[in-house]
Amino acid sequence: PNTVRAQTMVVAQSVRRRHLVNYLEKFEGHSERFTSLLKEGKLSQANSVERLPNKMKRWNCFRAAQLPFLEMLALKAEDEFFAPNELIIKIGEECHYGQTPLYVLLAGKAVIEDEMGVMQNVLGPGELIGEGGALGLAATRGSNVRIFGAGCAHCFKITGPSLEDALNVFAEEHATFEALQHMRIEKNMQFQAKRQAWMTQIAMPALEKVTLFPED
């Protein structure tokens, strides 16, 4: 659990979980936006007494990491929620090791896009976002990463200073992050290869049969 403090005067209205569930059952058109968050909430309730580093250990990206390393990462971590189609990271943003944050997708889906908005890959829960910039391996963000689909998403944000401090103590973990990034690059290339094959073998032949302007 986290403590949330107001920095200025705040007026807030609380909504009980059962009321939210009842509302979503009544207005089914809005339920898809909250499906992934409610699913994650049920899992969190079932493991409410589990310490955060132990939870992190179950995420795909940190299964091989040491618990003391995860404890350092979790010290100043933040929860961030994103609306459908909202950008998590933007192409061209400057990256600085020790300052640029690293994200872990916990609920929902995200899509990686190039500068033309072409999809490169789709990410699911437990995957890293922005590791190249956070590790200082890239001077700028090379892709857009935005929320995919109609649902909202929940990310675990690891601050740049926390990441740097943890890697200074556990330097061997740096190799793990680099390996994950190389795997990501390979997956992106495979995804793009499949997409290109679909374009050339299915989409383009189908379009060639379509007559947009019929001959007189």
CSV table of C-alpha atoms in Angstrom, one decimal, residues 1 4 12 28-29 35 51 65 74-75 101 110 116 121 126 130 136 142 145 158-159 189 191 205 216:
chain,number,residue,atom,x,y,z
A,1,PRO,CA,0.0,0.0,0.0
A,4,VAL,CA,-1.1,9.6,-1.0
A,12,ALA,CA,-12.1,14.4,-3.8
A,28,GLU,CA,-21.5,-2.2,-20.5
A,29,GLY,CA,-20.1,0.2,-23.0
A,35,THR,CA,-11.4,-4.6,-17.3
A,51,ARG,CA,5.9,-7.1,0.0
A,65,ALA,CA,16.8,-10.3,-10.4
A,74,ALA,CA,11.0,0.0,-5.3
A,75,LEU,CA,12.0,2.7,-2.8
A,101,PRO,CA,12.4,6.7,-15.8
A,110,ALA,CA,0.7,-0.9,-25.1
A,116,MET,CA,5.1,7.2,-39.1
A,121,ASN,CA,5.1,-4.6,-31.5
A,126,GLY,CA,5.2,-7.7,-17.0
A,130,GLY,CA,11.8,2.6,-22.2
A,136,GLY,CA,21.7,5.4,-21.1
A,142,GLY,CA,13.4,5.9,-30.6
A,145,VAL,CA,4.7,3.8,-26.8
A,158,ILE,CA,10.9,3.4,-11.6
A,159,THR,CA,12.7,6.8,-11.3
A,189,MET,CA,12.1,-7.2,-35.9
A,191,PHE,CA,6.9,-8.6,-35.6
A,205,PRO,CA,-2.7,-8.8,-53.8
A,216,ASP,CA,-15.9,3.8,-68.8
